[in-house]
Short mmCIF file of C-alpha atoms and ligand atoms in Angstrom, two decimals:
data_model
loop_
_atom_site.label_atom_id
_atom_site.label_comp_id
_atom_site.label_asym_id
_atom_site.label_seq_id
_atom_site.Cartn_x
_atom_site.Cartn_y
_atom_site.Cartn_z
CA UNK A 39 -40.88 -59.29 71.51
CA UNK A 40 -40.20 -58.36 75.62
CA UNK A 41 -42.87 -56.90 77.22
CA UNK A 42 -42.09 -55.15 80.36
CA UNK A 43 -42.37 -56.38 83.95
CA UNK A 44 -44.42 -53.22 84.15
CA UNK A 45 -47.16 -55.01 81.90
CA UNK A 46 -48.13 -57.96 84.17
CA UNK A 47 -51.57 -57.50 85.10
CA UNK A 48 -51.74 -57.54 88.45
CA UNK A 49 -53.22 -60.89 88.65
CA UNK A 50 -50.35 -62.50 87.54
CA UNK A 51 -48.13 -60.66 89.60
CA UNK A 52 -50.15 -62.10 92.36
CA UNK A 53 -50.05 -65.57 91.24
CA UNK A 54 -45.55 -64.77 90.86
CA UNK A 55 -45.87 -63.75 94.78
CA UNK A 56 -47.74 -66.49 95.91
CA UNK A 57 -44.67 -68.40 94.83
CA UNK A 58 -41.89 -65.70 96.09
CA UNK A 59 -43.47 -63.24 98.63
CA UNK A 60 -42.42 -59.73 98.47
CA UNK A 61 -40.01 -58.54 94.89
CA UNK A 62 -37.93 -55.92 96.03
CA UNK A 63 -36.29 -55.86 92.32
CA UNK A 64 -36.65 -56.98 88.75
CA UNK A 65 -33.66 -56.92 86.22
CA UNK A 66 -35.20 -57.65 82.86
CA UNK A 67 -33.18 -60.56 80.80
CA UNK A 68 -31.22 -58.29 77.90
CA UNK A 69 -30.88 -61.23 75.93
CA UNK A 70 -33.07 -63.17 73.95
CA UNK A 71 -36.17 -62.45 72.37
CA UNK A 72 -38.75 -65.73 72.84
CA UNK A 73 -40.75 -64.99 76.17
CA UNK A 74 -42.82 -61.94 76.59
CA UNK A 75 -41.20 -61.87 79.92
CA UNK A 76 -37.59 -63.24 81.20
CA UNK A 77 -36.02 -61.24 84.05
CA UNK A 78 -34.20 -62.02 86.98
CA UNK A 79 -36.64 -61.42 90.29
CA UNK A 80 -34.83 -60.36 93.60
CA UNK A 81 -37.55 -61.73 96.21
CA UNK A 82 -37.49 -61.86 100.09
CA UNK A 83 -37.66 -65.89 99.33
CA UNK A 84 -34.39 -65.46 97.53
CA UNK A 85 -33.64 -65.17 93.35
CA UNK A 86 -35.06 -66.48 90.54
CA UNK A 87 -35.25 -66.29 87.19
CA UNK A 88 -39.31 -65.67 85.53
CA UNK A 89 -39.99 -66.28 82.19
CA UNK A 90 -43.61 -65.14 81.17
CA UNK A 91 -45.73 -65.45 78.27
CA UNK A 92 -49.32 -64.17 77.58
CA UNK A 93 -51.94 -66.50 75.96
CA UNK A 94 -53.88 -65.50 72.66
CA UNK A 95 -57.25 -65.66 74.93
CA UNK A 96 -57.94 -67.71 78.16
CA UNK A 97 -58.26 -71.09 75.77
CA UNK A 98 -55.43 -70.47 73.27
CA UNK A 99 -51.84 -70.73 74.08
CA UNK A 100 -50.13 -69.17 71.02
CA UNK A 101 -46.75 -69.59 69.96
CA UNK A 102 -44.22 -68.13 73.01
CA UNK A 103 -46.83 -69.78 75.60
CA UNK A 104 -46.14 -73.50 73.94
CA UNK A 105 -43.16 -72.55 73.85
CA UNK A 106 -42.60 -72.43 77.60
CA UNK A 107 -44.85 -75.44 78.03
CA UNK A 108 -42.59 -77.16 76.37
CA UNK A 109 -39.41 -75.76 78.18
CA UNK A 110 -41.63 -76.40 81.69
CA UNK A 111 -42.72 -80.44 80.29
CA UNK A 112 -38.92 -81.26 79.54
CA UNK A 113 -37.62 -79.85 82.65
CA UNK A 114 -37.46 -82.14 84.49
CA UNK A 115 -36.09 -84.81 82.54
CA UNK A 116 -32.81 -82.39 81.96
CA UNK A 117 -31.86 -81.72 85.48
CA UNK A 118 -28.18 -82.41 84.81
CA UNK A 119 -28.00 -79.28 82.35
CA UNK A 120 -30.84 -77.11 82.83
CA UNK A 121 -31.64 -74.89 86.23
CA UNK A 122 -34.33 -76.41 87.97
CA UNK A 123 -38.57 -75.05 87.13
CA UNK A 124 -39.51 -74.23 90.20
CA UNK A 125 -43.09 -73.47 89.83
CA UNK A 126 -45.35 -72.91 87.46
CA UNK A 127 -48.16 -70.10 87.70
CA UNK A 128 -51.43 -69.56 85.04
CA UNK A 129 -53.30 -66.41 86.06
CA UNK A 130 -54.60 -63.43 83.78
CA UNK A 131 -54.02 -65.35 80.44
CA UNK A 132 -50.34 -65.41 81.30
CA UNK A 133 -48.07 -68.40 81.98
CA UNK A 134 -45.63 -68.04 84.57
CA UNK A 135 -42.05 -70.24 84.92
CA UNK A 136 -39.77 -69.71 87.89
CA UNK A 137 -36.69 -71.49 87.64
CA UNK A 138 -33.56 -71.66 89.97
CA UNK A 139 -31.67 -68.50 89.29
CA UNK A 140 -27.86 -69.44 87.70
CA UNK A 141 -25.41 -66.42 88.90
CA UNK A 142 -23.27 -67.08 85.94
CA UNK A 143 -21.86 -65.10 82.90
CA UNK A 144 -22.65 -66.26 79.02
CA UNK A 145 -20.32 -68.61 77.23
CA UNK A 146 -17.28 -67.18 74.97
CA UNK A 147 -17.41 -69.49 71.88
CA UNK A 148 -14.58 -67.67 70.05
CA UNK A 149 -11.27 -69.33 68.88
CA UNK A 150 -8.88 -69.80 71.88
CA UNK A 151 -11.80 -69.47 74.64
CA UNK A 152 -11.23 -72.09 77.63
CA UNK A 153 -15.16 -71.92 77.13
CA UNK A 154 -15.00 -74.42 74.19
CA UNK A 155 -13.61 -77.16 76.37
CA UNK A 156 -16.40 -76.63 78.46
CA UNK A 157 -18.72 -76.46 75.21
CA UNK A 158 -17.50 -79.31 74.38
CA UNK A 159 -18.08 -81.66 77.88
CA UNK A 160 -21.48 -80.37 77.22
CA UNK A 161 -22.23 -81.13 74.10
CA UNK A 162 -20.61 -84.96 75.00
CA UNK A 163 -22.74 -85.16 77.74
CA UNK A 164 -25.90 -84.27 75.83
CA UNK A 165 -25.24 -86.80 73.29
CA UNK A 166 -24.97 -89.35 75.40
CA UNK A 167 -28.43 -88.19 77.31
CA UNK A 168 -31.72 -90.66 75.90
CA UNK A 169 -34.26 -88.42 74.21
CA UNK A 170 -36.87 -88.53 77.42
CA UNK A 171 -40.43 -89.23 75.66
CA UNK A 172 -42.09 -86.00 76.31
CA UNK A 173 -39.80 -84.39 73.48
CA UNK A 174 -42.13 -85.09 70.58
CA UNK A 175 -41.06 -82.10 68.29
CA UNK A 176 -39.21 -84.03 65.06
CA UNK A 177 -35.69 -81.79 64.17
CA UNK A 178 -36.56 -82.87 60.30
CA UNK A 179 -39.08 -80.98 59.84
CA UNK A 180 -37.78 -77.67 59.94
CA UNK A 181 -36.71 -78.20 57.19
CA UNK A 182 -39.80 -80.03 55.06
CA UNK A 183 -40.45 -77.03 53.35
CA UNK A 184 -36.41 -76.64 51.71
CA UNK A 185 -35.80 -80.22 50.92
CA UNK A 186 -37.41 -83.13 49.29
CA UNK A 187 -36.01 -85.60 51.44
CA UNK A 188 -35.40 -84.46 55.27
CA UNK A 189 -35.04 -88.00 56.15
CA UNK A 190 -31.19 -87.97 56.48
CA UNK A 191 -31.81 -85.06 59.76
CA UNK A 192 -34.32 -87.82 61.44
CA UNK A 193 -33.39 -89.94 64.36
CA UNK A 194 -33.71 -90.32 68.12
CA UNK A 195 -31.49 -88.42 69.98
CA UNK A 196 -32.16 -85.76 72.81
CA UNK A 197 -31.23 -82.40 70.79
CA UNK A 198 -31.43 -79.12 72.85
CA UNK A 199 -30.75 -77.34 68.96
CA UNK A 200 -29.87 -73.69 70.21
CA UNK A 201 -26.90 -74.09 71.77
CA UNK A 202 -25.54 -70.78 71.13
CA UNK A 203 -23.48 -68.64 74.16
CA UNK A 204 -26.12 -67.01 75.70
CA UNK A 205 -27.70 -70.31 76.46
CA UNK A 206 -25.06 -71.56 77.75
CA UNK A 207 -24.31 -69.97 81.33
CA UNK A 208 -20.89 -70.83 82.94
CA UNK A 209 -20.61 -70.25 86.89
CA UNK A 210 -17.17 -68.39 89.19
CA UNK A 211 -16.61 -72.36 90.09
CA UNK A 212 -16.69 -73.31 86.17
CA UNK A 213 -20.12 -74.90 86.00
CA UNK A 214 -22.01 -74.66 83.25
CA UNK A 215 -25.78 -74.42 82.85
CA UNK A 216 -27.65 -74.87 79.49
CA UNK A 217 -31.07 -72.91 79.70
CA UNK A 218 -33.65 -72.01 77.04
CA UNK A 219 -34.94 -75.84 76.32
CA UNK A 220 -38.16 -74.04 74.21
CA UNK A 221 -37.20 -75.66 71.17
CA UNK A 222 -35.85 -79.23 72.15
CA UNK A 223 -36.29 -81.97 69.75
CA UNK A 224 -35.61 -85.31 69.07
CA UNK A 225 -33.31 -85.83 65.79
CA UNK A 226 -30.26 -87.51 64.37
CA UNK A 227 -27.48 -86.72 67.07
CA UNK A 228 -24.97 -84.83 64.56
CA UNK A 229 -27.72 -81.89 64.24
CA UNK A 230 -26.77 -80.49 67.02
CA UNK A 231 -23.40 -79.46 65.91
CA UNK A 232 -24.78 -78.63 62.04
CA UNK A 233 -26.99 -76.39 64.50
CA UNK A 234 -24.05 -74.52 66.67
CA UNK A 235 -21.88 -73.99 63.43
CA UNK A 236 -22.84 -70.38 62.74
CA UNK A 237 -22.88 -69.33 66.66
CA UNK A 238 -18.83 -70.78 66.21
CA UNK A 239 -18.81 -68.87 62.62
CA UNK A 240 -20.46 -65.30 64.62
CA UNK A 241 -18.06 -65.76 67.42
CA UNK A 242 -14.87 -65.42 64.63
CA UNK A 243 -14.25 -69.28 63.95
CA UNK A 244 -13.50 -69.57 59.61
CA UNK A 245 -15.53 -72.39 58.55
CA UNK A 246 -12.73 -74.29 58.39
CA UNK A 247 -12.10 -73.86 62.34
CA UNK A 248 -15.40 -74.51 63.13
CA UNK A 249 -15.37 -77.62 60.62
CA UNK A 250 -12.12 -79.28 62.88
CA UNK A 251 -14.03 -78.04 66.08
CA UNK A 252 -16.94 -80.03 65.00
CA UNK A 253 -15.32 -83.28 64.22
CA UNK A 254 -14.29 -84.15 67.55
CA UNK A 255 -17.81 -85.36 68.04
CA UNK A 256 -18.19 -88.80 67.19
CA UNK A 257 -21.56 -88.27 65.84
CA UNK A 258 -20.76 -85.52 63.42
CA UNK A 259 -17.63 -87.70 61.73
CA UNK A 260 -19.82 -90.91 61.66
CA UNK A 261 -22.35 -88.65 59.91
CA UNK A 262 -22.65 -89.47 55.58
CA UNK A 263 -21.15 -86.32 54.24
CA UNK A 264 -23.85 -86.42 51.83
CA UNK A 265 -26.51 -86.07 54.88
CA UNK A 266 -24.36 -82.81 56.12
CA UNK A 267 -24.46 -81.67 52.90
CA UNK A 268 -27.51 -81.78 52.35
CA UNK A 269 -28.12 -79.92 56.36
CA UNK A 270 -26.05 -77.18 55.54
CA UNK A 271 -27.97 -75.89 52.29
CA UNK A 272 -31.60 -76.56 54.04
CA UNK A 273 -29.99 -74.59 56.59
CA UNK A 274 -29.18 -71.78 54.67
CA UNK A 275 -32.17 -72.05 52.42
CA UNK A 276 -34.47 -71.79 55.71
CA UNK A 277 -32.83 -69.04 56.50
CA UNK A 278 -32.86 -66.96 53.36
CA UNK A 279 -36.83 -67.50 53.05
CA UNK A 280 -36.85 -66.04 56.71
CA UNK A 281 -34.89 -62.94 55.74
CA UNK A 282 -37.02 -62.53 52.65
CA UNK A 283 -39.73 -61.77 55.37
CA UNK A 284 -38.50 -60.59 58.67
CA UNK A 285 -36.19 -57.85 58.61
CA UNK A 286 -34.66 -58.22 61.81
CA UNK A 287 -30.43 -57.83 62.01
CA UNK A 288 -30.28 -61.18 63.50
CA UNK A 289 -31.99 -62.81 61.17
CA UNK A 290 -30.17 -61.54 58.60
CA UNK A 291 -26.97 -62.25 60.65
CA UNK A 292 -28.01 -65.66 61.16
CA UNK A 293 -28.71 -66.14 56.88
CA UNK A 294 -25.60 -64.67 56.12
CA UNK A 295 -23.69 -67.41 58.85
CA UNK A 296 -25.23 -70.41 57.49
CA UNK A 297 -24.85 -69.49 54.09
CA UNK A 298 -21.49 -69.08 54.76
CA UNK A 299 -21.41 -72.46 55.95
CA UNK A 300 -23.31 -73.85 52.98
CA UNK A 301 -20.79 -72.66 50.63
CA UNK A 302 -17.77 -74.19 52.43
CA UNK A 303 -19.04 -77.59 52.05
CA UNK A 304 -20.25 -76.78 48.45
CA UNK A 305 -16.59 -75.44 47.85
CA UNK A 306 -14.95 -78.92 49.21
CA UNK A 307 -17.36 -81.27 47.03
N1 LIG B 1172 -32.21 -69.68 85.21
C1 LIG B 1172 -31.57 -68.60 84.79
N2 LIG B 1172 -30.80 -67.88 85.63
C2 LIG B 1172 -30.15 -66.76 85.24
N3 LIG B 1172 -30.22 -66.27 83.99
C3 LIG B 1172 -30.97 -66.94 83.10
C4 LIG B 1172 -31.68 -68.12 83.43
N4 LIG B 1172 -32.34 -68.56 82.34
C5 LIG B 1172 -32.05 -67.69 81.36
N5 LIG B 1172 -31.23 -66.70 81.80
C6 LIG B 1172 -30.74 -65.53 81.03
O1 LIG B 1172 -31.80 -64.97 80.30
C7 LIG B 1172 -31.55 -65.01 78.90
C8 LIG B 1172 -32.84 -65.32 78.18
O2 LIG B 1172 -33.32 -66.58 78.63
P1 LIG B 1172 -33.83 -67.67 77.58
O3 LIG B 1172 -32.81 -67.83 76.53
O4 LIG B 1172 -34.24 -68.87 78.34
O5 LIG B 1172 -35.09 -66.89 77.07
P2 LIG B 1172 -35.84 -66.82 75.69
O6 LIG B 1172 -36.77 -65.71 75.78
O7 LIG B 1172 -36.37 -68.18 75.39
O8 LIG B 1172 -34.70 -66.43 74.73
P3 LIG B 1172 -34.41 -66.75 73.22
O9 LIG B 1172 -34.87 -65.58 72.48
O10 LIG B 1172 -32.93 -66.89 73.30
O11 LIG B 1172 -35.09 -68.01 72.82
C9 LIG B 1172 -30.45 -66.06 78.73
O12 LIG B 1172 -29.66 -65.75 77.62
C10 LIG B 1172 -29.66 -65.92 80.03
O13 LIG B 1172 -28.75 -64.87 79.92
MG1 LIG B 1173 -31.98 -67.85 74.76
#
């Protein structure tokens, strides 16, 4: 859940203007949902972009603080995709990350967008990126808990696994930006597209679209069929548990898209 900018104690605030002198403005982030704090901070050094998360007490960091120790150790290993960490700040059991501020507008992933193309240079890029060693989270085991055997979703490639069009920021001159590296992992390459398919499905792709949009990617066609099967009903699965116990529309948006998926591929077995 956001907190407000309001709520920063006003040591942390202190430890943010160390970095930035004077704020003149804050424009709280309207997406996303991870960091207690992600806003856009109008500063006489300039503008950046905060994201902020409170510790559980002074010597536990709690799930949205790991988080963004995560985001803040990968960094800078991801410099081709990601806006640059500036600084880092820990003051009033709060951890601070300013990052270069992207002036940019969130991705279009629907059918026809010139986005896709750009989607897609991403994506290809990514892929051919080497895991860096401090990503140590294993993709396969989100999904221990639905499937016997995650083995098939195990490998060694750099996955950023939310790739969905709010994390994906594309600039006036076309550039695009992939931010929110929280959950990066290291997994079998074709993950990351089993992981986009329902942000293609929300953004009006049929399965079937998002199916041919899929298999331009080396990785995904190379992929056993059997494997993606197999993805797409842990997916789903994962998902449905979730609902049963967060009521949240997105989460329920987000079961009903990869169950959708699941029963495409179940339909062309
Ligand atoms: N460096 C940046 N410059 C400008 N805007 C940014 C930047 N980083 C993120 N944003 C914007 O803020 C939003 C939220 O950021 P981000 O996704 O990193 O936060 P989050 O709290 O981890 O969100 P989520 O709930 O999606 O995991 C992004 O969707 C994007 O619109
Ligand atoms: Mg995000």
């Amino acid at each position: 859940m956001r907190s407000d900018w309001t709520d920063l104690p006003p040591e942390v605030l202190g430890a943010i203007k160390a970095h930035t002198g004077p704020i003149h403005r804050v424009e709280s982030s309207p997406t996303g949902n991870h960091a207690d704090i992600a806003a856009t901070v109008n500063a006489v050094s300039g503008r950046l972009f905060v994201k902020a998360a409170r510790m559980m007490s002074p010597d536990k960091d709690g799930p949205e603080v790991r988080s963004l120790r995560n985001e803040a150790r990968i960094n800078p290993h991801v410099t081709e995709f990601a806006p640059r960490l500036l600084w880092t700040a820990e003051a009033g059991g709060w951890l601070v990350l300013g990052f270069e501020h992207v002036d940019g507008r969130h991705a279009d992933f629907s059918p026809g967008s010139p986005d896709l193309a750009i989607l897609a240079k991403v994506l290809d890029a990514l892929q051919a990126t080497p895991c860096p060693d401090v990503v140590t989270m294993r993709v396969e085991r989100r999904w221990e808990s639905v499937a016997d055997d995650v083995t098939p979703m195990a490998g060694e490639a750099l996955l950023h696994t939310d790739v969905n069009a709010t994390n994906l920021l594309i600039t006036e001159d076309g550039h695009a930006y992939v931010v929110d590296w929280a959950f990066t992992s290291r997994g079998a390459a074709w993950v990351e597209m089993g992981l986009l398919i329902p942000w293609l499905l929300k953004a009006g792709h049929t399965p079937a679209e998002a199916a041919r949009w899929v298999a331009q990617f080396p990785s995904w066609t190379a992929a056993d069929p059997a494997a993606k099967d197999l993805f797409a009903d842990a997916f789903a699965e994962r998902w449905s548990r979730r609902r049963d116990v967060n009521a949240a529309a997105w989460v329920a948006e987000h079961a009903a898209l990869t169950r959708q998926w699941a029963d495409y591929r179940r339909s062309r077995r």
